[in-house]
Amino acid sequence: MDDLRRYFGIALPSGAVAFTGSRFEHLAGGGDRSEVADRITAEDLVAVQTLSVTVPASVALDILEGPLGARLSGLLHDIPRHIDMADADALVVAGGSPADQAWQLLEDHPDVGWVIAGKLLARKRPRLLPVYDKVVRCALGRPRPSFWLALHAALRADDRALHRQLFALRQVAGVPETVSALRVCDVAVWMGHRAEGHACPR
């Protein structure tokens, strides 16, 4: 709970500041608002920088003005927006789904890779697609067939017990309801693993 409050800047002591990642989902009203939900915007590219990654300029221009952006928009259109991962069918995050195709399209780009790909998609579908970076992978490993499907199963197990626990933790910590269960999970894992001083591989 304290880690969440510190990350999101809730009741911090004088002089302390929130993590820049606390602005990831909220910057410019969020990446999943209706008018921009199906395209990646310049605001989204800035938002992922709050999570310590930068989309190279050439890729950013292709996303904003070129064929890469057009292909991503078509796929985003087919990815549900108003649903939590725990409530979605596994097919929505399975291999070959529009979400998986969008991730593959970004991940396969030599200047993007899996971390940036995941963070861009998490910005566009924060309730459905999780942030998965090197710290989270260090903490939770590389489940098969995919992190998305493993997390989906964990959230739905025991009548969605973990999903409910994440919402309860969000409420107790005073984190805004606009922060998804997935982000609560991500921040809790990231902060906890970081605090334990693990030397995660780069």
Coordinates of C-alpha atoms in Angstrom, one line a residue, residues 60-182:
A60 CA 7.6 7.8 -34.0
L61 CA 7.1 9.5 -37.4
D62 CA 6.1 6.3 -39.0
I63 CA 3.5 5.7 -36.3
L64 CA 2.2 9.3 -36.5
E65 CA 2.3 9.8 -40.2
G66 CA 3.2 6.6 -42.0
P67 CA 2.1 3.0 -42.8
L68 CA 3.1 1.7 -39.4
G69 CA 0.5 3.9 -37.7
A70 CA -2.2 3.0 -40.3
R71 CA -1.6 -0.7 -39.6
L72 CA -1.7 -0.2 -35.9
S73 CA -4.9 1.8 -36.1
G74 CA -6.6 -1.0 -37.9
L75 CA -5.6 -3.4 -35.3
L76 CA -6.5 -1.1 -32.4
H77 CA -10.0 -0.8 -33.8
D78 CA -10.5 -4.5 -33.2
I79 CA -9.1 -4.5 -29.6
P80 CA -11.9 -4.1 -27.0
R81 CA -11.5 -0.8 -25.0
H82 CA -14.1 -1.0 -22.2
I83 CA -13.2 -4.3 -20.6
D84 CA -10.8 -5.5 -17.9
M85 CA -8.5 -8.4 -18.7
A86 CA -10.2 -10.4 -16.0
D87 CA -13.5 -10.1 -17.7
A88 CA -12.2 -10.7 -21.3
D89 CA -12.2 -14.0 -23.0
A90 CA -8.8 -15.5 -23.3
L91 CA -9.0 -15.3 -27.1
V92 CA -8.8 -11.5 -26.8
V93 CA -5.2 -11.8 -25.6
A94 CA -4.2 -15.0 -27.2
G95 CA -1.7 -15.5 -30.0
G96 CA -3.1 -14.3 -33.3
S97 CA -5.6 -11.9 -31.7
P98 CA -5.6 -8.3 -32.9
A99 CA -3.8 -7.4 -29.7
D100 CA -1.1 -10.0 -30.3
Q101 CA -0.8 -8.9 -33.9
A102 CA -0.3 -5.2 -32.8
W103 CA 2.3 -6.3 -30.3
Q104 CA 4.1 -8.4 -32.9
L105 CA 4.0 -5.6 -35.4
L106 CA 5.8 -3.3 -32.9
E107 CA 8.0 -5.9 -31.3
D108 CA 9.4 -7.1 -34.7
H109 CA 10.6 -3.6 -35.5
P110 CA 14.3 -3.5 -34.9
D111 CA 14.1 -0.1 -33.1
V112 CA 11.2 -1.0 -30.9
G113 CA 11.4 -4.4 -29.2
W114 CA 9.1 -6.1 -26.6
V115 CA 9.3 -3.6 -23.8
I116 CA 8.3 -0.5 -25.8
A117 CA 5.7 -2.5 -27.7
G118 CA 4.0 -3.6 -24.5
K119 CA 4.1 -0.1 -23.0
L120 CA 2.5 1.5 -26.0
L121 CA -0.3 -1.0 -26.1
A122 CA -0.8 -0.7 -22.3
R123 CA -1.3 3.1 -22.9
K124 CA -4.0 2.4 -25.5
R125 CA -5.8 -0.4 -23.6
P126 CA -4.9 0.1 -19.9
R127 CA -7.6 -2.1 -18.6
L128 CA -6.9 -5.0 -21.0
L129 CA -3.2 -5.1 -21.7
P130 CA -0.5 -5.0 -19.0
V131 CA 2.9 -3.2 -18.7
Y132 CA 5.5 -5.9 -18.9
D133 CA 9.1 -4.7 -18.7
K134 CA 12.5 -6.1 -17.6
V135 CA 11.8 -5.6 -13.9
V136 CA 8.4 -7.3 -14.0
R137 CA 10.0 -10.1 -16.0
C138 CA 12.8 -10.4 -13.5
A139 CA 10.2 -10.7 -10.7
L140 CA 7.6 -13.0 -12.4
G141 CA 9.6 -14.8 -15.1
R142 CA 8.6 -15.6 -18.6
P143 CA 5.5 -17.7 -18.4
R144 CA 4.4 -19.8 -21.3
P145 CA 2.7 -19.6 -23.7
S146 CA 2.7 -15.8 -22.9
F147 CA 2.7 -13.4 -20.0
W148 CA -0.7 -12.1 -21.1
L149 CA -2.4 -15.5 -21.0
A150 CA -0.7 -16.4 -17.7
L151 CA -1.8 -13.1 -16.1
H152 CA -5.3 -13.6 -17.5
A153 CA -5.6 -17.0 -15.9
A154 CA -4.3 -15.7 -12.6
L155 CA -6.8 -12.8 -12.5
R156 CA -9.7 -15.2 -13.2
A157 CA -8.7 -17.9 -10.8
D158 CA -10.7 -18.5 -7.7
D159 CA -13.7 -16.5 -8.9
R160 CA -11.4 -13.5 -9.8
A161 CA -9.9 -13.3 -6.3
L162 CA -6.7 -11.5 -7.4
H163 CA -8.6 -9.1 -9.5
R164 CA -10.8 -8.1 -6.5
Q165 CA -7.7 -7.9 -4.3
L166 CA -6.1 -5.4 -6.7
F167 CA -9.2 -3.2 -6.7
A168 CA -9.3 -3.4 -2.8
L169 CA -5.6 -2.4 -2.6
R170 CA -6.3 0.5 -5.0
Q171 CA -9.1 1.7 -2.8
V172 CA -7.2 1.4 0.5
A173 CA -4.2 3.2 -1.0
G174 CA -6.4 6.0 -2.3
V175 CA -5.2 5.5 -5.9
P176 CA -7.7 7.1 -8.4
E177 CA -10.3 4.7 -9.9
T178 CA -8.9 5.6 -13.3
V179 CA -5.9 3.4 -12.6
S180 CA -6.6 -0.1 -13.8
A181 CA -6.2 -3.3 -11.8
L182 CA -3.4 -4.2 -14.2

